[in-house]
C-alpha atoms as a printed R data frame, in Angstrom:
    type eleno elety resid chain resno       x       y       z
1   ATOM     1    CA   MET     A     1 -21.428   1.268   2.697
2   ATOM     2    CA   GLN     A     2 -22.641   3.927   0.396
3   ATOM     3    CA   VAL     A     3 -21.862   7.497   1.331
4   ATOM     4    CA   GLU     A     4 -22.309  10.875   0.142
5   ATOM     5    CA   ASN     A     5 -20.360  14.126   0.600
6   ATOM     6    CA   LYS     A     6 -18.413  12.389   3.461
7   ATOM     7    CA   THR     A     7 -15.495  13.928   4.621
8   ATOM     8    CA   MET     A     8 -12.399  11.686   4.841
9   ATOM     9    CA   PHE     A     9  -8.742  12.166   4.844
10  ATOM    10    CA   HIS     A    10  -6.153  10.665   2.311
11  ATOM    11    CA   ILE     A    11  -2.177  10.544   3.378
12  ATOM    12    CA   HIS     A    12  -0.197  11.137   0.053
13  ATOM    13    CA   THR     A    13   3.306  10.336  -0.472
14  ATOM    14    CA   PRO     A    14   4.754  13.459  -1.884
15  ATOM    15    CA   ASN     A    15   6.573  13.246  -5.510
16  ATOM    16    CA   GLU     A    16   4.079  10.512  -6.485
17  ATOM    17    CA   TYR     A    17   1.243  11.371  -8.788
18  ATOM    18    CA   ASP     A    18   1.438  15.133  -7.462
19  ATOM    19    CA   GLU     A    19  -0.314  16.180 -10.853
20  ATOM    20    CA   ILE     A    20  -3.500  14.153  -9.580
21  ATOM    21    CA   TRP     A    21  -3.408  15.475  -6.245
22  ATOM    22    CA   GLN     A    22  -4.378  19.352  -6.417
23  ATOM    23    CA   GLU     A    23  -6.703  20.751  -4.781
24  ATOM    24    CA   GLY     A    24 -10.183  21.119  -6.655
25  ATOM    25    CA   LYS     A    25  -9.741  17.729  -8.498
26  ATOM    26    CA   GLU     A    26 -12.451  15.471  -8.956
27  ATOM    27    CA   LEU     A    27 -11.222  11.642  -8.953
28  ATOM    28    CA   ILE     A    28 -13.202   8.593 -10.549
29  ATOM    29    CA   ILE     A    29 -11.908   5.683  -8.618
30  ATOM    30    CA   ASP     A    30 -12.983   2.517 -10.014
31  ATOM    31    CA   ASP     A    31 -11.830  -0.655 -11.170
32  ATOM    32    CA   THR     A    32 -10.037   1.001 -14.013
33  ATOM    33    CA   PHE     A    33  -8.005   2.869 -11.431
34  ATOM    34    CA   TYR     A    34  -4.424   1.605  -9.951
35  ATOM    35    CA   SER     A    35  -3.642   2.293  -6.469
36  ATOM    36    CA   GLU     A    36  -0.365   1.933  -5.126
37  ATOM    37    CA   CYS     A    37  -1.372  -1.284  -4.131
38  ATOM    38    CA   GLY     A    38  -2.388  -2.166  -7.621
39  ATOM    39    CA   LEU     A    39   0.906  -1.386  -9.276
40  ATOM    40    CA   SER     A    40   3.110  -3.340  -6.779
41  ATOM    41    CA   ILE     A    41   2.096  -6.862  -8.012
42  ATOM    42    CA   PRO     A    42   2.180  -6.195 -12.065
43  ATOM    43    CA   TYR     A    43   5.549  -4.588 -11.780
44  ATOM    44    CA   PHE     A    44   7.404  -6.536  -9.065
45  ATOM    45    CA   ASN     A    45  10.974  -7.471 -10.052
46  ATOM    46    CA   THR     A    46  14.004  -8.315  -8.323
47  ATOM    47    CA   ASN     A    47  16.342  -6.141 -10.920
48  ATOM    48    CA   VAL     A    48  18.823  -3.645  -9.736
49  ATOM    49    CA   VAL     A    49  20.449  -0.845 -12.061
50  ATOM    50    CA   CYS     A    50  24.169  -1.440 -12.749
51  ATOM    51    CA   SER     A    51  26.835   0.962 -13.026
52  ATOM    52    CA   ASP     A    52  26.421   1.296 -16.709
53  ATOM    53    CA   GLY     A    53  22.623   1.848 -16.361
54  ATOM    54    CA   SER     A    54  21.611  -2.108 -17.285
55  ATOM    55    CA   LEU     A    55  19.112  -3.851 -15.269
56  ATOM    56    CA   VAL     A    56  20.238  -7.288 -13.875
57  ATOM    57    CA   SER     A    57  18.414  -9.503 -11.431
58  ATOM    58    CA   LEU     A    58  20.111  -9.462  -7.917
59  ATOM    59    CA   ALA     A    59  20.018 -13.188  -7.707
60  ATOM    60    CA   ASP     A    60  22.430 -13.531 -11.070
61  ATOM    61    CA   LEU     A    61  24.862 -10.951  -9.192
62  ATOM    62    CA   LEU     A    62  24.757 -12.623  -6.036
63  ATOM    63    CA   GLN     A    63  25.789 -15.667  -7.917
64  ATOM    64    CA   LYS     A    64  28.850 -14.150 -10.171
65  ATOM    65    CA   TYR     A    65  29.947 -12.511  -6.567
66  ATOM    66    CA   LEU     A    66  29.684 -15.821  -4.793
67  ATOM    67    CA   ALA     A    67  31.494 -17.514  -7.682
68  ATOM    68    CA   ASP     A    68  34.213 -15.291  -7.925
69  ATOM    69    CA   ASP     A    69  36.482 -13.962  -5.105
70  ATOM    70    CA   HIS     A    70  34.192 -12.010  -3.269
71  ATOM    71    CA   THR     A    71  36.527 -11.028  -0.688
72  ATOM    72    CA   GLN     A    72  37.795  -8.294  -3.073
73  ATOM    73    CA   LEU     A    73  34.165  -6.532  -2.391
74  ATOM    74    CA   THR     A    74  34.670  -2.963  -0.804
75  ATOM    75    CA   PRO     A    75  32.489  -2.357   2.245
76  ATOM    76    CA   LYS     A    76  30.621   0.200   0.168
77  ATOM    77    CA   ALA     A    77  29.908  -2.524  -2.473
78  ATOM    78    CA   VAL     A    78  28.745  -4.862   0.441
79  ATOM    79    CA   GLN     A    79  26.641  -2.158   1.881
80  ATOM    80    CA   THR     A    80  24.820  -1.374  -1.754
81  ATOM    81    CA   ILE     A    81  24.274  -5.426  -2.148
82  ATOM    82    CA   LEU     A    82  22.463  -5.613   1.204
83  ATOM    83    CA   LYS     A    83  20.460  -2.378   0.500
84  ATOM    84    CA   ASP     A    84  19.505  -3.489  -2.886
85  ATOM    85    CA   ALA     A    85  18.614  -7.099  -1.043
86  ATOM    86    CA   TYR     A    86  16.645  -5.293   1.739
87  ATOM    87    CA   ARG     A    87  14.616  -3.467  -0.936
88  ATOM    88    CA   ILE     A    88  13.595  -6.548  -2.872
89  ATOM    89    CA   ILE     A    89  12.889  -8.544  -0.139
90  ATOM    90    CA   HIS     A    90  10.415  -5.619   1.441
91  ATOM    91    CA   ASN     A    91   8.908  -5.444  -1.935
92  ATOM    92    CA   ALA     A    92   8.428  -9.391  -2.503
93  ATOM    93    CA   ASN     A    93   6.710  -9.346   1.076
94  ATOM    94    CA   ARG     A    94   4.652  -6.460   0.391
95  ATOM    95    CA   THR     A    95   3.587  -8.075  -3.262
96  ATOM    96    CA   LYS     A    96   2.717 -11.381  -1.352
97  ATOM    97    CA   CYS     A    97   0.538  -9.746   1.170
98  ATOM    98    CA   GLU     A    98  -1.284  -7.819  -1.630
99  ATOM    99    CA   ALA     A    99  -1.531 -10.977  -3.802
100 ATOM   100    CA   ALA     A   100  -2.986 -12.876  -0.598
101 ATOM   101    CA   LEU     A   101  -5.438 -10.207  -0.130
102 ATOM   102    CA   GLU     A   102  -6.651  -9.648  -3.566
103 ATOM   103    CA   ILE     A   103  -7.014 -13.543  -3.967
104 ATOM   104    CA   CYS     A   104  -8.835 -14.113  -0.649
105 ATOM   105    CA   ARG     A   105 -11.439 -10.934  -1.812
106 ATOM   106    CA   ARG     A   106 -11.895 -12.720  -5.476
107 ATOM   107    CA   GLU     A   107 -12.600 -16.062  -3.833
108 ATOM   108    CA   LYS     A   108 -14.707 -15.256  -0.958
109 ATOM   109    CA   PHE     A   109 -15.488 -11.261  -0.498
110 ATOM   110    CA   GLN     A   110 -16.306 -10.416  -4.294
111 ATOM   111    CA   LEU     A   111 -18.620  -7.481  -3.109
112 ATOM   112    CA   CYS     A   112 -15.668  -6.013  -1.094
113 ATOM   113    CA   PRO     A   113 -13.780  -3.161  -3.139
114 ATOM   114    CA   SER     A   114 -10.442  -4.590  -4.142
115 ATOM   115    CA   ARG     A   115  -7.345  -2.717  -2.610
116 ATOM   116    CA   LEU     A   116  -5.893  -2.570  -6.061
117 ATOM   117    CA   HIS     A   117  -8.186  -0.187  -7.572
118 ATOM   118    CA   SER     A   118  -9.482   1.979  -4.447
119 ATOM   119    CA   ILE     A   119  -7.881   4.720  -2.678
120 ATOM   120    CA   TRP     A   120  -6.923   4.228   1.057
121 ATOM   121    CA   VAL     A   121  -8.626   6.939   3.424
122 ATOM   122    CA   THR     A   122  -9.020   7.466   6.952
123 ATOM   123    CA   ASP     A   123 -11.199   9.719   9.385
124 ATOM   124    CA   LYS     A   124 -10.380  12.479  11.651
125 ATOM   125    CA   ASP     A   125 -10.155  10.346  14.903
126 ATOM   126    CA   ASN     A   126  -7.369   7.893  13.541
127 ATOM   127    CA   LEU     A   127  -5.710  10.424  11.251
128 ATOM   128    CA   TYR     A   128  -2.902  11.167  13.814
129 ATOM   129    CA   TYR     A   129  -2.612   7.654  14.635
130 ATOM   130    CA   TRP     A   130  -1.739   7.209  10.742
131 ATOM   131    CA   LEU     A   131   0.833  10.381  10.671
132 ATOM   132    CA   ASN     A   132   2.851   8.836  12.959
133 ATOM   133    CA   ILE     A   133   3.116   5.469  11.014
134 ATOM   134    CA   LEU     A   134   3.626   7.137   7.912
135 ATOM   135    CA   ARG     A   135   6.128  10.146   8.376
136 ATOM   136    CA   GLY     A   136   6.772  12.622   5.859
137 ATOM   137    CA   LYS     A   137   3.192  12.638   4.253
138 ATOM   138    CA   GLU     A   138   0.653  15.111   2.826
139 ATOM   139    CA   ILE     A   139  -2.609  15.061   4.103
140 ATOM   140    CA   PHE     A   140  -5.610  15.753   1.787
141 ATOM   141    CA   GLU     A   141  -9.418  16.527   2.926
142 ATOM   142    CA   LEU     A   142 -11.588  14.629   0.660
143 ATOM   143    CA   ASP     A   143 -15.394  14.799  -0.077
144 ATOM   144    CA   LEU     A   144 -16.696  11.009  -1.145
145 ATOM   145    CA   THR     A   145 -19.579  10.092  -2.719
146 ATOM   146    CA   GLY     A   146 -19.928   6.256  -3.573
147 ATOM   147    CA   ASN     A   147 -18.673   2.804  -1.752
148 ATOM   148    CA   LEU     A   148 -16.553   3.055   1.609
149 ATOM   149    CA   PHE     A   149 -15.391  -0.229   2.892
150 ATOM   150    CA   LYS     A   150 -14.283  -0.010   6.892
151 ATOM   151    CA   THR     A   151 -11.695  -2.363   7.794
152 ATOM   152    CA   SER     A   152  -8.513  -2.611  10.014
153 ATOM   153    CA   ASP     A   153  -4.685  -2.749   9.717
154 ATOM   154    CA   VAL     A   154  -4.463  -5.226  12.441
155 ATOM   155    CA   TYR     A   155  -5.754  -7.996   9.720
156 ATOM   156    CA   ILE     A   156  -2.942  -7.454   7.515
157 ATOM   157    CA   PRO     A   157  -1.272 -10.602   6.937
158 ATOM   158    CA   ASP     A   158   2.410 -10.966   8.675
159 ATOM   159    CA   ASN     A   159   5.408 -11.292   6.606
160 ATOM   160    CA   ASN     A   160   6.562 -14.376   7.876
161 ATOM   161    CA   LEU     A   161   3.496 -16.222   6.365
162 ATOM   162    CA   THR     A   162   3.479 -18.748   3.249
163 ATOM   163    CA   ILE     A   163   1.100 -17.394   0.643
164 ATOM   164    CA   ALA     A   164  -1.576 -20.198   1.606
165 ATOM   165    CA   GLN     A   165  -1.192 -19.017   5.353
166 ATOM   166    CA   ALA     A   166  -1.744 -15.592   4.319
167 ATOM   167    CA   ILE     A   167  -4.951 -15.881   1.903
168 ATOM   168    CA   LYS     A   168  -6.439 -17.699   4.919
169 ATOM   169    CA   VAL     A   169  -5.504 -14.997   7.264
170 ATOM   170    CA   ALA     A   170  -6.674 -12.068   5.039
171 ATOM   171    CA   GLU     A   171 -10.346 -13.507   5.412
172 ATOM   172    CA   SER     A   172 -10.360 -11.198   8.948
173 ATOM   173    CA   TYR     A   173  -9.247  -8.394   6.730
174 ATOM   174    CA   TRP     A   174 -12.466  -8.617   4.658
175 ATOM   175    CA   ASN     A   175 -14.523  -9.687   7.468
176 ATOM   176    CA   PRO     A   176 -13.311  -7.757  10.307
177 ATOM   177    CA   THR     A   177 -14.162  -8.161  14.131
178 ATOM   178    CA   PHE     A   178 -13.500  -4.427  15.843
179 ATOM   179    CA   THR     A   179 -11.849  -5.194  18.741
180 ATOM   180    CA   GLU     A   180 -10.524  -2.257  20.606
181 ATOM   181    CA   GLU     A   181  -6.842  -2.766  19.037
182 ATOM   182    CA   ALA     A   182  -8.820  -3.095  15.561
183 ATOM   183    CA   GLU     A   183 -10.922   0.134  16.226
184 ATOM   184    CA   LYS     A   184  -7.663   2.024  16.855
185 ATOM   185    CA   LYS     A   185  -5.942   1.027  13.511
186 ATOM   186    CA   LYS     A   186  -9.090   1.214  11.224
187 ATOM   187    CA   GLU     A   187  -8.639   2.298   7.557
188 ATOM   188    CA   TYR     A   188 -11.011   2.504   4.718
189 ATOM   189    CA   LEU     A   189 -10.934   1.667   1.059
190 ATOM   190    CA   PHE     A   190 -12.921   3.881  -1.150
191 ATOM   191    CA   GLN     A   191 -14.573   3.756  -4.800
192 ATOM   192    CA   GLY     A   192 -16.673   6.167  -6.474
193 ATOM   193    CA   LYS     A   193 -16.360   9.900  -6.789
194 ATOM   194    CA   ALA     A   194 -13.450  11.901  -4.746
195 ATOM   195    CA   LEU     A   195 -13.464  15.522  -4.757
196 ATOM   196    CA   ILE     A   196 -10.195  16.829  -3.340
197 ATOM   197    CA   LYS     A   197 -11.035  19.570  -1.086
198 ATOM   198    CA   ARG     A   198  -8.100  21.109   0.506
199 ATOM   199    CA   LYS     A   199  -4.472  20.289   1.164
200 ATOM   200    CA   VAL     A   200  -4.275  20.162   5.267
201 ATOM   201    CA   LYS     A   201  -1.571  22.169   6.138
C-alpha cells in the first residue's frame, strides 16, 4: 500500500544505531538498507568470547569439556556455558525464521518488501500492545511516504519447525488473513522515506 505523510511509530532498541534515530533526521529505507533482521543472517555464528579475548565455537569448547574431566567445572563456569548455549540457540532460531521468511518472499511474494531491508512500524492502535511485549524500548513517531505492508506477528514461523516447514508457514505472513487475533498483533514493514518527527516521551 502506498502512503504519503502517514504517521506511524517505530519501537527502537536503545544503544543500537542511536546516531540514526534522532529527531528531525530523514531516512531512506530501500534495498541498500539493512534492518536488524537483515543483519541477523550474514553475521550469525556460534562463537563465544574466551577469557583471553579469542573467539571459539561453542561446539569446540563443549567437545573439549566433554573429553576432559568436566566434573572440575565450577557452577559459575557451567552457568556461563549454559547462557552462551541459550544465546546461540536463540539466535539460530531467529536466523532460521528470518531466512525462511525471506526465501518464501523471494519465491512467491516478490512484490512484498523484504524484512531484511525494511523498518518495522506499528500504528497507534497497537503501540501499547507492542510496548508490553518489547519492554525497555524507545518510541519514535515517524512521517512515512512510500510502501507500507501490513501483516501480523501471529504468522511468524514457530521455533520448533524445520526450515522447510517454516518456509511453508511463512506464506501466511506474506498473504495474511486478518482474524481477530491477527488484527490485535498486526505489524507493518515500510520502505521509502521516513522522517523522524519526535521521540515519544
